[in-house]
Coordinates of C-alpha atoms and ligand atoms in Angstrom, one line a residue:
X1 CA -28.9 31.4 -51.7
X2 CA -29.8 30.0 -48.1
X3 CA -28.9 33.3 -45.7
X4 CA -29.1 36.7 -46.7
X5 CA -27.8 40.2 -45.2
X6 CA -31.1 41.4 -42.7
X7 CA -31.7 44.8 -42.8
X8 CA -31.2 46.6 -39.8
X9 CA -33.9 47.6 -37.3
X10 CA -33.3 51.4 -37.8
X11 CA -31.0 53.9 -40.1
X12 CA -27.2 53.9 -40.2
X13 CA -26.9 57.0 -38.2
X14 CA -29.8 56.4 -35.7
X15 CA -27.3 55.2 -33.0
X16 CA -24.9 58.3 -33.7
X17 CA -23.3 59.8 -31.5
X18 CA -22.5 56.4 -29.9
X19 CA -21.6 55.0 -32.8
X20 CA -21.1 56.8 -36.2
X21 CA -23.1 56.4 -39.0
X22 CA -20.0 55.4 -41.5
X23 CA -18.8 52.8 -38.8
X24 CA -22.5 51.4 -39.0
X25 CA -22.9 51.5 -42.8
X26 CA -19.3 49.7 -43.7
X27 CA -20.1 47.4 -41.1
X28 CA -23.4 46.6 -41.6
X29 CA -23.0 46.9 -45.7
X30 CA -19.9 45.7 -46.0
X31 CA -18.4 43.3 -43.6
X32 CA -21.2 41.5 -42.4
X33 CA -22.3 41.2 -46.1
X34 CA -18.5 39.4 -46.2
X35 CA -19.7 37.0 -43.8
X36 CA -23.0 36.2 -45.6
X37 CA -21.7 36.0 -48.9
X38 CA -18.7 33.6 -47.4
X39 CA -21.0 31.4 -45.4
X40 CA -23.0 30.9 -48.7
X41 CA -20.0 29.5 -50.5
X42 CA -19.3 27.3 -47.1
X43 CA -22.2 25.9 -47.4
X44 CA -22.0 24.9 -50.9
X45 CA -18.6 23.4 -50.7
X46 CA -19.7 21.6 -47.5
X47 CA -21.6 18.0 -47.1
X48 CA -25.1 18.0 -46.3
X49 CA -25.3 21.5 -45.2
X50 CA -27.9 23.3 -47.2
X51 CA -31.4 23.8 -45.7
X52 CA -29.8 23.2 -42.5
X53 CA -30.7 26.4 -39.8
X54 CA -27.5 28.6 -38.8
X55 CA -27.9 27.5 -35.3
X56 CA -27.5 24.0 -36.0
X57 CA -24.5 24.2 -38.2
X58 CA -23.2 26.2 -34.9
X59 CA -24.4 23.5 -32.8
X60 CA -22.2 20.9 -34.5
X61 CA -19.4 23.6 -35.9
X62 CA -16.6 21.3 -34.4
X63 CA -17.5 19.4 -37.7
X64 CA -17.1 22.2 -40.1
X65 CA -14.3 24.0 -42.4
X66 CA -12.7 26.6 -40.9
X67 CA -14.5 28.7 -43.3
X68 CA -18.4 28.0 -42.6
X69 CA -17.0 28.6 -38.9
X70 CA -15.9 31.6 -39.2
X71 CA -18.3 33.1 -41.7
X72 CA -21.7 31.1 -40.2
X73 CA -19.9 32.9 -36.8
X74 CA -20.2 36.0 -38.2
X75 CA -23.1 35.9 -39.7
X76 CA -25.1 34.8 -36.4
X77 CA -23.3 37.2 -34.4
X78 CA -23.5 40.5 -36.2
X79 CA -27.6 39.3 -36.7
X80 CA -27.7 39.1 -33.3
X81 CA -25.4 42.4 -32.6
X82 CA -28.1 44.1 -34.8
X83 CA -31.1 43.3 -32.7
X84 CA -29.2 43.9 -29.2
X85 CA -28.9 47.9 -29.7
X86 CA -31.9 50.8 -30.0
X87 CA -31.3 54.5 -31.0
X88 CA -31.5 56.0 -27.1
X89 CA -31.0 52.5 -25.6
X90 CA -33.3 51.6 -22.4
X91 CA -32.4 50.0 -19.2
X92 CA -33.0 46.4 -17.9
X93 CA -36.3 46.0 -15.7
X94 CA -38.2 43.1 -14.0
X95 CA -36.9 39.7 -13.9
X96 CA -33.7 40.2 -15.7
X97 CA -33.1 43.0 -13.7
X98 CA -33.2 40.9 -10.6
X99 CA -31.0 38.2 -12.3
X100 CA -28.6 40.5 -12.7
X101 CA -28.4 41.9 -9.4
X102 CA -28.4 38.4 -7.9
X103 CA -25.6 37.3 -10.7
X104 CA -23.4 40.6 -10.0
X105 CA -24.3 42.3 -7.0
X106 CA -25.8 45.1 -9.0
X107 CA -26.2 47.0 -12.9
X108 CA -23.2 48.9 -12.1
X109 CA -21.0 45.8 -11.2
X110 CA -22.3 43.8 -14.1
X111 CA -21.2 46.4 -16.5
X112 CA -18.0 46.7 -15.3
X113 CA -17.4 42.8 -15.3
X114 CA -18.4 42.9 -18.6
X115 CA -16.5 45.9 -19.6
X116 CA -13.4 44.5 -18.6
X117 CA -14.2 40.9 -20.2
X118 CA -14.2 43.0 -23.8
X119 CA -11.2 44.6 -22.7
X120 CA -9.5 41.2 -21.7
X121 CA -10.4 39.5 -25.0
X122 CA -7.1 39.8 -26.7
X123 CA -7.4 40.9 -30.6
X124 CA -10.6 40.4 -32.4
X125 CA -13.6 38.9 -30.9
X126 CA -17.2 39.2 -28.8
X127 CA -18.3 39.6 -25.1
X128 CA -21.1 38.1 -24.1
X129 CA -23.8 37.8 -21.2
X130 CA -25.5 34.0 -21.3
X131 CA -27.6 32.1 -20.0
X132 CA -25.5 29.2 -19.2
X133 CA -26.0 25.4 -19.0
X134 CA -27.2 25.4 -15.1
X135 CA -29.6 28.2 -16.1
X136 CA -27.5 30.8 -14.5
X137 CA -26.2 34.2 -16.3
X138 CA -22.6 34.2 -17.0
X139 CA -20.1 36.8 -18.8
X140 CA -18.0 34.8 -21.2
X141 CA -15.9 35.9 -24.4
X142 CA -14.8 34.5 -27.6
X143 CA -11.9 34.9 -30.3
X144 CA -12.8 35.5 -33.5
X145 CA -16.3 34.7 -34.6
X146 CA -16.9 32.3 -32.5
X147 CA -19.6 32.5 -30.0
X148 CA -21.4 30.4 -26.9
X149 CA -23.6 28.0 -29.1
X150 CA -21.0 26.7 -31.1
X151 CA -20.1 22.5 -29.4
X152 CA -16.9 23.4 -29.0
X153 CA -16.5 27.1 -27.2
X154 CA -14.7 26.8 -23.9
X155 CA -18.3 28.0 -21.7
X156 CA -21.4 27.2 -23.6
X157 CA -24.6 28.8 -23.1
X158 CA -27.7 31.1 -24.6
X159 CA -26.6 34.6 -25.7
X160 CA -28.8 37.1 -24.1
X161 CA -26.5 40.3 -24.9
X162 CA -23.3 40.5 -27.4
X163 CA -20.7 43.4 -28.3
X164 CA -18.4 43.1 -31.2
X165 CA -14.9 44.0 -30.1
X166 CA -13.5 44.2 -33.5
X167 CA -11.6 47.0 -34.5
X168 CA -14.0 47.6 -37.3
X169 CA -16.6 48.0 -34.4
X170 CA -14.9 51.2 -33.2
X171 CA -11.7 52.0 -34.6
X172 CA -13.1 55.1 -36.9
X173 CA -14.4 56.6 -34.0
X174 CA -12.8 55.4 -30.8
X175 CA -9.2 54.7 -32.3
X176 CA -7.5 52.4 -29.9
X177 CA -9.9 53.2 -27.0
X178 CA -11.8 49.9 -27.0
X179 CA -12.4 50.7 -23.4
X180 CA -13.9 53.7 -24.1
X181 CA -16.3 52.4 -26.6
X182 CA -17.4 49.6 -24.4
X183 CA -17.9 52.2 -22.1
X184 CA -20.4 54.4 -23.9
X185 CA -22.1 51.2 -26.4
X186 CA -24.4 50.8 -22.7
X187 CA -26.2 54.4 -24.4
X188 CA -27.6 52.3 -27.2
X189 CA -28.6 48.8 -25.5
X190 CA -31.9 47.1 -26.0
X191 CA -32.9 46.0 -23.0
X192 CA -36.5 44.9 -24.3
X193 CA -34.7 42.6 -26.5
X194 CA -32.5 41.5 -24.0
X195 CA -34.8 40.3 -21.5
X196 CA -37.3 39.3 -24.4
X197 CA -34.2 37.0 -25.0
X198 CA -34.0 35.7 -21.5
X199 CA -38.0 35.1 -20.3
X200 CA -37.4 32.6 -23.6
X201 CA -34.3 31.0 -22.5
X202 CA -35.0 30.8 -18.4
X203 CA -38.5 29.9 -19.5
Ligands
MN301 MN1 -18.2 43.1 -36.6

């Protein structure tokens, strides 16, 4: 079996009250399992796919069944979701920091750009700060499980920071309020990661 479920960097209820320890555990044991498990049987029915990383089956995904799409989407993104949040969070410092203040103006403005981006994406899908193609940072959002490093997204780029606007994200908690839950997710952000993410991407 080529890709397996990671574990996650800290317990199920370590980013309570943020988000909930049963949202956490169905999502992490459960759905992103889906994807992993899916993706596995993608790969096997596909041609000349195994031993192949995730990122380049993404980079060439135009190529792909719908189902190693969606699944090898899934699996990338909710790996990636995992890494991008801390119990307590932490807030962006040094070069990033200034990136982002160039890019929007300021924190503040950032967040709200990229609140309202995860509000705008209509039904399921992810929000996303890159690093884009010119080397600048961009917000950008995608349907489904699709994401910036696939060939064929609409703005391409290097994921730096990504929230999952599924229901299944938030809906045991926040109900309908996806607003509210992209509001508070900014409590449990690792900004370590982030800008660990981006001193390797801006190089
Ligand atoms: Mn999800």
């Amino acid at each position: 079996m080529p890709f397996t479920l990671p574990q996650l960097p800290y317990g199920y209820d370590a980013l309570e009250p943020t988000i909930d320890a049963a949202t956490m555990t169905l999502h992490h044991s459960k759905h992103h399992q889906a994807y992993v498990d899916k993706l596995n049987e993608g790969v096997s029915e596909g041609q000349g796919l195994e031993g192949k990383s995730l990122e380049d089956i993404l980079a060439n995904i135009s190529a792909q069944s719908k189902k190693v799409r969606n699944n090898g989407g899934g699996h990338w993104n909710h790996s990636f979701f995992w890494e991008t949040m801390q119990p307590g969070g932490s807030q962006p410092g040094g070069r990033l920091a200034e990136a982002i203040d160039q890019s929007f103006g300021s924190f503040e403005a950032f967040k709200t750009k990229f609140n309202e981006a995860g509000v705008g994406q209509f039904g399921s899908g992810w929000v996303w700060l890159i690093l884009d193609q010119s080397g600048d940072l961009a917000i950008t959002s995608t349907p489904a499980q699709d994401n910036p490093l696939m060939d064929d997204a609409p703005v391409r780029g290097t994921p730096l920071l990504g929230n999952d606007v599924w229901e299944h994200a938030y809906y045991l908690k926040y109900n309908n309020r996806r607003p509210e839950y992209l509001a508070a997710w900014w409590n449990v952000v690792n900004w370590d990661k982030v800008a660990e993410r981006y001193e390797a991407a801006a190089g």
